[in-house]
Coordinates of C-alpha atoms (C1' of nucleotides) in Angstrom, one line a residue:
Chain Q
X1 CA 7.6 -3.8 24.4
X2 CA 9.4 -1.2 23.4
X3 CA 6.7 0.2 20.9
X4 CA 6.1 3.4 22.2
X5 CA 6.7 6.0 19.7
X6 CA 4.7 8.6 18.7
X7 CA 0.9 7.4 19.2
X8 CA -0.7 4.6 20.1
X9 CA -2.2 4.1 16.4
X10 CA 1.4 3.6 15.8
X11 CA 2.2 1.6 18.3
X12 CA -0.7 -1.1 18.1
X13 CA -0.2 -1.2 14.0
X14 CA 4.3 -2.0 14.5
X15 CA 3.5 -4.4 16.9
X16 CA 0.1 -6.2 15.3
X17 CA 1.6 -6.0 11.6
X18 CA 4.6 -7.6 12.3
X19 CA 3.1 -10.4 14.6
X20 CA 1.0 -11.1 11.5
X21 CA 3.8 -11.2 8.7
X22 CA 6.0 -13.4 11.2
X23 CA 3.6 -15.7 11.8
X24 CA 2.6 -15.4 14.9
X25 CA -1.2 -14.9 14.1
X26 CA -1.3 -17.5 11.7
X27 CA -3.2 -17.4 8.6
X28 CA -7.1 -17.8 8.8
X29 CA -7.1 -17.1 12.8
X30 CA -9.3 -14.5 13.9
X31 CA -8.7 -11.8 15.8
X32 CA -12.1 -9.8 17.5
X33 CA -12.0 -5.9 18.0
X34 CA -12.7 -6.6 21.9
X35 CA -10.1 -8.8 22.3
X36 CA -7.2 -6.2 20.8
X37 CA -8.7 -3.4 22.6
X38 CA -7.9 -5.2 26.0
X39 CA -4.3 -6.4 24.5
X40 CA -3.2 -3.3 23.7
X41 CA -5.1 -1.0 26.7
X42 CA -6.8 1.8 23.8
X43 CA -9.9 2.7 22.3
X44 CA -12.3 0.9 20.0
X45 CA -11.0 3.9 17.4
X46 CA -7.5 3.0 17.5
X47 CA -8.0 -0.9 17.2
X48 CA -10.6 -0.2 13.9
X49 CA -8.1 2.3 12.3
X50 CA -5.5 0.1 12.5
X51 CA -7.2 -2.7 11.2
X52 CA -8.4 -0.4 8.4
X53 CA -4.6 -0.1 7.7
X54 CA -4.2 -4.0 7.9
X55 CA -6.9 -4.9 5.7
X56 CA -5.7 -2.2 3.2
X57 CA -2.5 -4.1 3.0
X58 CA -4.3 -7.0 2.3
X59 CA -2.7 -8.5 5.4
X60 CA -6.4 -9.0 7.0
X61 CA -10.1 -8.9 6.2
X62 CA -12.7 -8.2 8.4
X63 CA -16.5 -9.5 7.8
X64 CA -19.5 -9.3 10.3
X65 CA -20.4 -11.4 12.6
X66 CA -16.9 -13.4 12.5
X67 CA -14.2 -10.9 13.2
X68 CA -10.9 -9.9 11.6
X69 CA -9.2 -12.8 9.7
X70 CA -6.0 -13.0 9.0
X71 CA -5.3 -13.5 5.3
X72 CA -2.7 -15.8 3.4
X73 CA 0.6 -14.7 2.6
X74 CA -0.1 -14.4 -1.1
X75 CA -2.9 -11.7 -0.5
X76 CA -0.3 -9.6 1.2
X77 CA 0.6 -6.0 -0.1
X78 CA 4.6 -7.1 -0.7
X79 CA 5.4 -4.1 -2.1
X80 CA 4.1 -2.0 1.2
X81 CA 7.2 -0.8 1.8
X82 CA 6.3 -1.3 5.6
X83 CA 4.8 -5.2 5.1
X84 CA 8.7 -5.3 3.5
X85 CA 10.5 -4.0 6.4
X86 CA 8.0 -6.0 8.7
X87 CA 9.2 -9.2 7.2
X88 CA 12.7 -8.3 6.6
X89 CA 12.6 -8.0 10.5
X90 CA 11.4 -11.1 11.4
X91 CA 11.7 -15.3 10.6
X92 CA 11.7 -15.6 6.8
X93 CA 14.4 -12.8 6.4
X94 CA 16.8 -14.8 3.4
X95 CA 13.2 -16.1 1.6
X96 CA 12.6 -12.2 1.6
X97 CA 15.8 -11.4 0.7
X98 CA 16.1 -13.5 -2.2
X99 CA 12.4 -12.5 -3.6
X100 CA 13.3 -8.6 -3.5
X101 CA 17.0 -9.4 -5.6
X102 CA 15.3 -11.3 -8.1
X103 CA 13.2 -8.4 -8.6
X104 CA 16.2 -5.7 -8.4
X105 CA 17.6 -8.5 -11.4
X106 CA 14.5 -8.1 -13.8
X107 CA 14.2 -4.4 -12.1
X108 CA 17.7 -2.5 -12.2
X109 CA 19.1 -3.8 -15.4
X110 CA 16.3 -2.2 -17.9
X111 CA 16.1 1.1 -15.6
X112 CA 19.7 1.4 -16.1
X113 CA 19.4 1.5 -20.3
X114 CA 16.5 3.7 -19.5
X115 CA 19.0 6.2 -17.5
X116 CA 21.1 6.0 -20.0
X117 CA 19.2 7.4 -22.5
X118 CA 17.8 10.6 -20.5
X119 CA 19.4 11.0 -17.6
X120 CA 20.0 14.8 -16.7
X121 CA 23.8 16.0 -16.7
X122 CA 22.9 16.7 -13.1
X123 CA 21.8 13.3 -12.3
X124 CA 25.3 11.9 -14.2
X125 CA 27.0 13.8 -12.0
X126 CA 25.6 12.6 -9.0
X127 CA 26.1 8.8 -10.2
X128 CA 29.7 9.2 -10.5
X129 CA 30.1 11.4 -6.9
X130 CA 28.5 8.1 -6.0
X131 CA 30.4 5.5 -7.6
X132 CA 33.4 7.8 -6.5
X133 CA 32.1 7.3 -3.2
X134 CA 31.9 4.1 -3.0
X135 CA 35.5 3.3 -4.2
X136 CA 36.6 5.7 -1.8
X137 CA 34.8 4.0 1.4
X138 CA 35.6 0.5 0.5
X139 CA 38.1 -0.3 2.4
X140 CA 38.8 -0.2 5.7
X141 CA 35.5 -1.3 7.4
X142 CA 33.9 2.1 6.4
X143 CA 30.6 0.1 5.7
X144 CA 28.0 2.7 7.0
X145 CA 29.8 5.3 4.8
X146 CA 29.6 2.7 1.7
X147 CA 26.1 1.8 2.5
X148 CA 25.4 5.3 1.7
X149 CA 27.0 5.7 -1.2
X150 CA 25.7 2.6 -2.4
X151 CA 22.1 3.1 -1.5
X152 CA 22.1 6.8 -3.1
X153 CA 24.0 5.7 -6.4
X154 CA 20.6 3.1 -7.1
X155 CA 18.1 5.3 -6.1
X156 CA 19.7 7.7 -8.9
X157 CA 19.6 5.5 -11.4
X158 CA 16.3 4.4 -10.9
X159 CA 14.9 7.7 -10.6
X160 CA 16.9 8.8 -13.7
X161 CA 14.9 6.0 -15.6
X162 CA 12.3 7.9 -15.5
X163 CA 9.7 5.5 -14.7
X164 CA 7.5 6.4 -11.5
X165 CA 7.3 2.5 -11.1
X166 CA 10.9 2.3 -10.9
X167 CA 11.7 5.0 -8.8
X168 CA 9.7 3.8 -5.7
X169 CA 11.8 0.7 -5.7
X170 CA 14.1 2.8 -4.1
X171 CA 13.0 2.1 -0.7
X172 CA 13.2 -1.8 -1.7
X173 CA 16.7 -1.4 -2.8
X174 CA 17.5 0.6 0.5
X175 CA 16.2 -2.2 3.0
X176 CA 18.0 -4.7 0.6
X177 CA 21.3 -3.4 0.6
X178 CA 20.8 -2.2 4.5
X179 CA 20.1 -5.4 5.6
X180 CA 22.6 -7.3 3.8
X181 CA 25.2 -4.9 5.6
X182 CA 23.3 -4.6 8.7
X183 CA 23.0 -8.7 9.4
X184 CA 25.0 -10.3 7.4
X185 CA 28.3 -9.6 6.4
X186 CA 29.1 -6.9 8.5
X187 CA 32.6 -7.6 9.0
X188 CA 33.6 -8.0 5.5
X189 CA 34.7 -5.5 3.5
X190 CA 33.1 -4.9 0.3
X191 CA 33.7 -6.8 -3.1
X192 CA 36.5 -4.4 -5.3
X193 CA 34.9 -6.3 -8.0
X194 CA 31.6 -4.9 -7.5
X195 CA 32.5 -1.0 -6.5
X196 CA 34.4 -1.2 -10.2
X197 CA 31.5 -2.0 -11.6
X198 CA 29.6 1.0 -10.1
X199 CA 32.0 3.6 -11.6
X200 CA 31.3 2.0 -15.1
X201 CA 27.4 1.7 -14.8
X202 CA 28.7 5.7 -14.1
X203 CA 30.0 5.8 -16.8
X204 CA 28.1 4.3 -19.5
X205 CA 25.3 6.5 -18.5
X206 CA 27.4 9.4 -19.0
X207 CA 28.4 8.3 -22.4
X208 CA 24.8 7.2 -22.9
X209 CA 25.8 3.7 -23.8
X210 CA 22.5 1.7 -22.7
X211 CA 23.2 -1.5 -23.5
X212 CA 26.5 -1.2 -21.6
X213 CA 24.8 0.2 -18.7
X214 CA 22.2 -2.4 -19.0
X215 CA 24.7 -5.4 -18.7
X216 CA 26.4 -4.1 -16.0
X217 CA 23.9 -3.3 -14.3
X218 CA 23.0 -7.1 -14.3
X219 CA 26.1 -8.0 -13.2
X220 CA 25.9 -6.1 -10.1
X221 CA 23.0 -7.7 -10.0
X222 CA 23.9 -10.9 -10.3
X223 CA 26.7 -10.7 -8.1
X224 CA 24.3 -9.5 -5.4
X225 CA 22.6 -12.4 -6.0
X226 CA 25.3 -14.7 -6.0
X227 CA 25.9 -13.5 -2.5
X228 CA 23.1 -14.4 -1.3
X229 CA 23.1 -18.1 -2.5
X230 CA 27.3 -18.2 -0.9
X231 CA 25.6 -17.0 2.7
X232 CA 22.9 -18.9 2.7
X233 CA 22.0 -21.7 0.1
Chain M
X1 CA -22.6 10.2 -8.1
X2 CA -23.0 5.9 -8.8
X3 CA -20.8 5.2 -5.6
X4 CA -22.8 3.5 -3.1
X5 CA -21.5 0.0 -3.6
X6 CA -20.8 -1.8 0.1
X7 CA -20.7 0.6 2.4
X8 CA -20.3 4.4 3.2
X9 CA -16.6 3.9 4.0
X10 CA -15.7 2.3 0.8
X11 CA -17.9 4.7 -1.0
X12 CA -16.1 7.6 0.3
X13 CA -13.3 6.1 -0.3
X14 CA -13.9 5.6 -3.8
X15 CA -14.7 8.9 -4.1
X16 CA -11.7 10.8 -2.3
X17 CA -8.9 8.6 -3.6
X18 CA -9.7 9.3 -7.7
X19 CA -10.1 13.0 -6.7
X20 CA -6.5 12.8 -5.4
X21 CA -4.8 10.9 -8.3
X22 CA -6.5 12.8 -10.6
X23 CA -5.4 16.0 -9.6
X24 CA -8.8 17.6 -8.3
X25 CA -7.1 18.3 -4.8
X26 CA -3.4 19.1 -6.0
X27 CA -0.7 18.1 -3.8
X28 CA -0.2 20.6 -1.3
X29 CA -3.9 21.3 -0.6
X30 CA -5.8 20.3 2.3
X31 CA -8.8 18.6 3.2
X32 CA -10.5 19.3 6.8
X33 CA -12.5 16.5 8.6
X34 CA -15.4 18.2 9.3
X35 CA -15.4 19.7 5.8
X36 CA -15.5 16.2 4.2
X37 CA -18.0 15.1 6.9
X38 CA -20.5 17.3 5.3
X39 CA -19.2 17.1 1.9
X40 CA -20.1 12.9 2.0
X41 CA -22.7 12.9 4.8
X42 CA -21.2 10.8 6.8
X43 CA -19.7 10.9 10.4
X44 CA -16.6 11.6 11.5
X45 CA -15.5 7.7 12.2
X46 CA -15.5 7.1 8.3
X47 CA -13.6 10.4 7.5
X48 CA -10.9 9.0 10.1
X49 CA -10.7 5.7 9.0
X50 CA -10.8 6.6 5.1
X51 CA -8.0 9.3 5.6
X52 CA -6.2 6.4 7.7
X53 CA -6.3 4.0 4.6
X54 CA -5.2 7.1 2.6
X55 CA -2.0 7.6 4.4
X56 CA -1.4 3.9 4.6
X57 CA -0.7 4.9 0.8
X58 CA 1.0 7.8 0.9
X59 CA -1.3 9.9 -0.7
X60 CA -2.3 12.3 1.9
X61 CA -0.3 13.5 5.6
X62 CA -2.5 14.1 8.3
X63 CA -0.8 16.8 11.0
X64 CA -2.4 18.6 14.3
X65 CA -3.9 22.1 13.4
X66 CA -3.2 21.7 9.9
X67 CA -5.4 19.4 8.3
X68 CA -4.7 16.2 6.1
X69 CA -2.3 17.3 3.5
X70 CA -2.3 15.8 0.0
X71 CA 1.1 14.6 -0.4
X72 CA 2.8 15.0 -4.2
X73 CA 2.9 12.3 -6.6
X74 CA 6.4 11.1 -6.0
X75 CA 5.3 9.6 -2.5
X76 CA 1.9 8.0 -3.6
X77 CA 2.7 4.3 -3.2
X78 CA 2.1 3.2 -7.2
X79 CA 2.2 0.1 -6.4
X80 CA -1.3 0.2 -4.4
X81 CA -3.8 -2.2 -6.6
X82 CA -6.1 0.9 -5.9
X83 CA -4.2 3.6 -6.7
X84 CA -3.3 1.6 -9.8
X85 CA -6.9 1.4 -10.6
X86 CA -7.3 5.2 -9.8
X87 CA -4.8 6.5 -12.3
X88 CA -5.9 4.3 -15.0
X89 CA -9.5 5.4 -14.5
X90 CA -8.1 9.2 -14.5
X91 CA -6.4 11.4 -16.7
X92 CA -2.8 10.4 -16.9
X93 CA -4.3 6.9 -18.2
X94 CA -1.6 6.9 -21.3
X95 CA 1.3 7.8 -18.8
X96 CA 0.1 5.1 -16.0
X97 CA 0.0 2.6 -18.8
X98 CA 3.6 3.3 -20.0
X99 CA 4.9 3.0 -16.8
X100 CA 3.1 -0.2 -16.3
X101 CA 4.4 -1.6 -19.3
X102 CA 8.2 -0.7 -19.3
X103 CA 7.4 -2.4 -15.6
X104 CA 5.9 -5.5 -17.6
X105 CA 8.9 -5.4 -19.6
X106 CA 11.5 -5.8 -17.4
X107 CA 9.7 -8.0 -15.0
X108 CA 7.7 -10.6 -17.3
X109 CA 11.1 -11.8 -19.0
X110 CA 13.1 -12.6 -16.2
X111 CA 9.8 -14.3 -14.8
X112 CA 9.7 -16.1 -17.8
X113 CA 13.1 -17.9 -17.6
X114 CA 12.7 -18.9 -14.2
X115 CA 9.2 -20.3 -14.6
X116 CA 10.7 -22.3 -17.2
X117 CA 13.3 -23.7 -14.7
X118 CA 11.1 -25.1 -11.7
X119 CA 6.9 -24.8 -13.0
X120 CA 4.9 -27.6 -12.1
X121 CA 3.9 -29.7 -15.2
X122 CA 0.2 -28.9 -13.4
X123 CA 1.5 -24.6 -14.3
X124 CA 2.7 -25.8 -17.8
X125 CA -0.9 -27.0 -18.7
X126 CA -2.5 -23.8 -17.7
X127 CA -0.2 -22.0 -19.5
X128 CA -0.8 -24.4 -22.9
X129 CA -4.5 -24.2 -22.2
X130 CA -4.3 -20.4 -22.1
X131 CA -2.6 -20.0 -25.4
X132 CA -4.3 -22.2 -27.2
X133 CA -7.6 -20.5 -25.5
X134 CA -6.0 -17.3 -27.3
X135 CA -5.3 -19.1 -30.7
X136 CA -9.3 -20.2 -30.4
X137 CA -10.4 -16.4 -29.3
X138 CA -8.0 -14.2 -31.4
X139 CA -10.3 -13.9 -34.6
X140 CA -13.9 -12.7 -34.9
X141 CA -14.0 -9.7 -31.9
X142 CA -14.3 -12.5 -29.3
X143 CA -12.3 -9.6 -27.5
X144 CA -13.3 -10.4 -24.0
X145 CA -12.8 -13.8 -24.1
X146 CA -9.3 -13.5 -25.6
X147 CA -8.7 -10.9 -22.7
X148 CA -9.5 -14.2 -19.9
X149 CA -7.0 -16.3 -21.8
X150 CA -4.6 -13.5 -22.0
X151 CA -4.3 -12.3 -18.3
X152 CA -4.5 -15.9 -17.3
X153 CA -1.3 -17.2 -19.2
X154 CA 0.2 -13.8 -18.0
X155 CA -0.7 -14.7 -14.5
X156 CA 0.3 -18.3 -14.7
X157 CA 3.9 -17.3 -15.6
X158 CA 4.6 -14.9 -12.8
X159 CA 2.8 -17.2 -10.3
X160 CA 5.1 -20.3 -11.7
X161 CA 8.4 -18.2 -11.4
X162 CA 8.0 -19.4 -7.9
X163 CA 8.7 -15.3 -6.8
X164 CA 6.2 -13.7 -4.4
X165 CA 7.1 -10.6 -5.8
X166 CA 6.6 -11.5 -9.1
X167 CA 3.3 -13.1 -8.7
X168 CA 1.3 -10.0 -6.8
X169 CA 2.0 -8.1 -10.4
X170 CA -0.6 -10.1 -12.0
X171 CA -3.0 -7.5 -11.0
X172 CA -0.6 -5.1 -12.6
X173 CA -1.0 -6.9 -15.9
X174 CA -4.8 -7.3 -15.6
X175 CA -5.4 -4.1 -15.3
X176 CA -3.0 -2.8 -17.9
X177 CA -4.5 -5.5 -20.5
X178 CA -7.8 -4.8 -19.6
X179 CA -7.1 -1.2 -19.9
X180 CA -5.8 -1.5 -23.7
X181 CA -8.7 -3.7 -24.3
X182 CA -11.6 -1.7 -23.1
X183 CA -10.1 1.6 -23.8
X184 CA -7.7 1.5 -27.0
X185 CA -8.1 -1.0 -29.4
X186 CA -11.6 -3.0 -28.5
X187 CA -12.5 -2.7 -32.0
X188 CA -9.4 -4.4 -33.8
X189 CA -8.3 -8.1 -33.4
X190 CA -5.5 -9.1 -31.3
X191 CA -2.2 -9.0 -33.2
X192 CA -1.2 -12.7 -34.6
X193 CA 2.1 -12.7 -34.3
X194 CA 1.7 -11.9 -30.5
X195 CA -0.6 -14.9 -30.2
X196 CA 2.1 -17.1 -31.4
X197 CA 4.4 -16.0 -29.3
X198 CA 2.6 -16.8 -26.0
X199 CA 2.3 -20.3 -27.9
X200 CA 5.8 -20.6 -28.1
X201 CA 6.5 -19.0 -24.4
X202 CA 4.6 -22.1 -23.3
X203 CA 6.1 -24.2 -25.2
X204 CA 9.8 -23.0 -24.1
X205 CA 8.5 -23.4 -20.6
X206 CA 7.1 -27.0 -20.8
X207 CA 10.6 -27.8 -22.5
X208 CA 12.5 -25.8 -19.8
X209 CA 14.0 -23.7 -22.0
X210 CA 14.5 -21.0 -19.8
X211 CA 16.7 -18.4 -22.5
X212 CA 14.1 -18.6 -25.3
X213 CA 11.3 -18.3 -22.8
X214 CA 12.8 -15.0 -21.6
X215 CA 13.8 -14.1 -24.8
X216 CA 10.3 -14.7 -26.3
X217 CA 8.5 -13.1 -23.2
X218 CA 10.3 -9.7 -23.7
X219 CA 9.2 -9.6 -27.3
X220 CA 5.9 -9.7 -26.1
X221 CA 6.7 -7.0 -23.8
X222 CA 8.4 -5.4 -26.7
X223 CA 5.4 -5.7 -28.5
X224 CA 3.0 -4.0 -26.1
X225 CA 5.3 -1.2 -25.9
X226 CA 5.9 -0.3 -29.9
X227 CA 1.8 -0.7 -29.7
X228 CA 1.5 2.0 -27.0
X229 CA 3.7 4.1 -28.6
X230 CA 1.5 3.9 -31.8
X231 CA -1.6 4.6 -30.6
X232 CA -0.8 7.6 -28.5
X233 CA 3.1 8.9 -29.2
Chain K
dA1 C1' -33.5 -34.1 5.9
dC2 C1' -34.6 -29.8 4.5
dG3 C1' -35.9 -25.1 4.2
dG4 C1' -37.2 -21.0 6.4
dC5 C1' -37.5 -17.9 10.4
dA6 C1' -35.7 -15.9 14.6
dA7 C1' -32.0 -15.0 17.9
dT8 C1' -27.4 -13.8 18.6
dT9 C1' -23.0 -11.9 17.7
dA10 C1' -19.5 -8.9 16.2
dA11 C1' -18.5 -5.5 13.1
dG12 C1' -20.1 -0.8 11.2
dT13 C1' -21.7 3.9 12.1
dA14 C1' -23.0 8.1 14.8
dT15 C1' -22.1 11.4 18.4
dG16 C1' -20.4 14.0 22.4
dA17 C1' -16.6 15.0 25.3
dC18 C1' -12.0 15.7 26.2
dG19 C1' -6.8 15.6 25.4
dT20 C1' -2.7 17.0 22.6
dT21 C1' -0.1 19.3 19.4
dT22 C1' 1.3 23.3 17.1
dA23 C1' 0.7 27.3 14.0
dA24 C1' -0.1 31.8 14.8
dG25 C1' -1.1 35.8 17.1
dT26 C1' 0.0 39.0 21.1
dC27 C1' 2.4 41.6 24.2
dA28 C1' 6.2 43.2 26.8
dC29 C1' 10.7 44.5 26.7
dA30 C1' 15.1 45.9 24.9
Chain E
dT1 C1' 11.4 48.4 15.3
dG2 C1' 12.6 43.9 16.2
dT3 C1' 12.9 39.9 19.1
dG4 C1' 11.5 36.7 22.4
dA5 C1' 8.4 34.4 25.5
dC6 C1' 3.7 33.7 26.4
dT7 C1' -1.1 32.8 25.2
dT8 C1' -4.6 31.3 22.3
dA9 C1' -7.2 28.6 19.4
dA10 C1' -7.7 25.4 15.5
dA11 C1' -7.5 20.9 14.0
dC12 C1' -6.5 16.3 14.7
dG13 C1' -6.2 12.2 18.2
dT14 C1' -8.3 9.4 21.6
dC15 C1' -12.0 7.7 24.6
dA16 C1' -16.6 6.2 25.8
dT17 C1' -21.1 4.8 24.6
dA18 C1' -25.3 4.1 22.1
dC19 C1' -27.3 2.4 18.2
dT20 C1' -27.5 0.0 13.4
dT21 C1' -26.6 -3.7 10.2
dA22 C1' -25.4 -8.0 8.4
dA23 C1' -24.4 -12.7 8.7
dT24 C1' -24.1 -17.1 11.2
dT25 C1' -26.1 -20.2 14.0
dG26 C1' -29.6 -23.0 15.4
dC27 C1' -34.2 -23.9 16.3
dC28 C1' -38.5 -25.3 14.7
dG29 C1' -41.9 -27.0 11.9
dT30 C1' -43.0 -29.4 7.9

DNA sequence: ACGGCAATTAAGTATGACGTTTAAGTCACA
DNA sequence: TGTGACTTAAACGTCATACTTAATTGCCGT
């Protein structure tokens, strides 16, 4: 194990969490406080605060006289951005995958339109140093440079929506886009078709044309998803 | 104070995390352990394991020689079922409920069209039954009733998109129907032309028509909006 | 078979002691 | 006076242990 960072709350909860989301402990097995504390050699404190953290993602529940069960999938927290790392880590990676675009499709498109309409000169400026970005680092196998620009240009727009909601999909967007570069096609360089798109989501939002930056938003989209399907369908 | 439900954890819990999202400990401030161990009358074991769940959410930061820190609003994770709850039972109620609803807008379409690709006929009775549940509820203040057949259908069509991510917003739309219903307009009957339209949806589903079924869903969503907007602009 | 009572089990809470980190204060020295 | 290393102490973090509470199991008697 090479869990050993920081403290040992944070240790036991990266290395029970994921075991749960992966499978490994089953839905409906049981797991008993004694037990862990022996597993992971700490305290009776640790093991409950961490399962306080479990069962607050909905990834457990823990009842007298029975010990701590471990809940079906559909209970889970999904939008814990650590449950959504967890399980981009481990088995059911593409399923994963898949659910998160979908909800960038439904998600990006309207927060686009939204951005058009009030983002700040400051935030338009940032979109197209972005987009600029991006054209810039697309060729030439400078993928961790375009994963950057990429990441950044998203979490601008849905921040210049102005919808709280919308802005903490950021993170989702980040471990979307990350692991797509990181694990899948890492050797290709990026689709021109897409990075063009980019610059005009830019500038619609300049211009403030929101239905423009609303369907090419879902293009992007769409493309994205498309990928997806093409890897692994 | 009426919290004493369960248990002392859950009660304390109840009682720090509205405090937070309500702004009664602005971000920035911080709370001491042993402070709040007198404050609740509790030991230090439920302090812990409270501020544990806390953190799991983003809503506090707990550092050596400092103190647990309340975090600012941008890191709060909104898409916590409690901290959902917590805002709407707070101040910012009309702001939480926008958010929600521009959420509901761009989710519940897309949802929509691909629950009218692949539900089960068993989802496309459920969603029938609910609609004609609201036809049968939407006159004479049968307001509560209506409110079951309402969050139902609305559940039914994110659960039968067949997208995980989708289907954990049902508490989402629960809790922003139930809010409009017990808080804004319990006295008025539900808006016709809304009930027919969650007709139609289910009809466009059970005849896999997954473009009107989108399009019918966002003028719903539409609808909810324009409403909000009305009632507090 | 059934219903109630008791025994058992594992989580929940309380408390004291100690370790660890780190902000902040202090003192010496240039 | 200012800077740097050193010391201190405050607050959380962990451990160990005793005790409390609730729920399941199963026994017993009817």
């Amino acid at each position: 194990m090479e869990n050993q960072g920081q403290g040992p709350h944070a240790r036991v909860l990266e290395s029970l969490g994921p075991a749960i989301t992966s499978g490994e402990h089953p839905p409906g097995s049981v797991l008993r406080t004694e037990e862990l504390e022996q597993r992971f050699e700490v305290s009776r404190t640790v093991i409950r605060e961490v399962i306080r953290v479990l069962e607050s993602m909905h990834l457990v529940a823990s009842r007298r006289r029975v010990g701590v069960t471990v809940l079906p999938a559909e209970e889970w927290n999904v939008y814990d951005p650590r449950v959504i790392r967890w399980r981009l880590a481990g088995s059911d990676r593409p399923r994963q995958l898949r659910s998160l675009t979908v909800l960038r499709l439904a998600v990006e498109p309207v927060a686009a339109g939204l951005a058009a309409r009030q983002a700040t000169p400051a935030q338009c400026a940032e979109l197209t140093e972005h987009a600029l970005g991006m054209v810039a680092t697309s060729r030439g196998g400078q993928l961790e440079a375009y994963l950057g620009h990429d990441v950044a240009f998203h979490r601008t727009v849905l921040r210049a929506s102005g919808n709280e909601m919308f802005a903490r999909l950021g993170d989702v967007v980040e471990a979307v886009l990350t692991g797509r570069t990181r694990h899948q096609v890492m050797f290709a360089d990026p689709d021109p078709a897409a990075v063009t798109l980019h610059v005009r989501v830019a500038e619609a939002v300049r211009e403030h044309d929101a239905a423009r930056a609303e369907e090419l938003t879902r293009r992007i989209a769409t493309g994205a998803m498309a990928e997806l399907d093409i890897l692994a369908p």
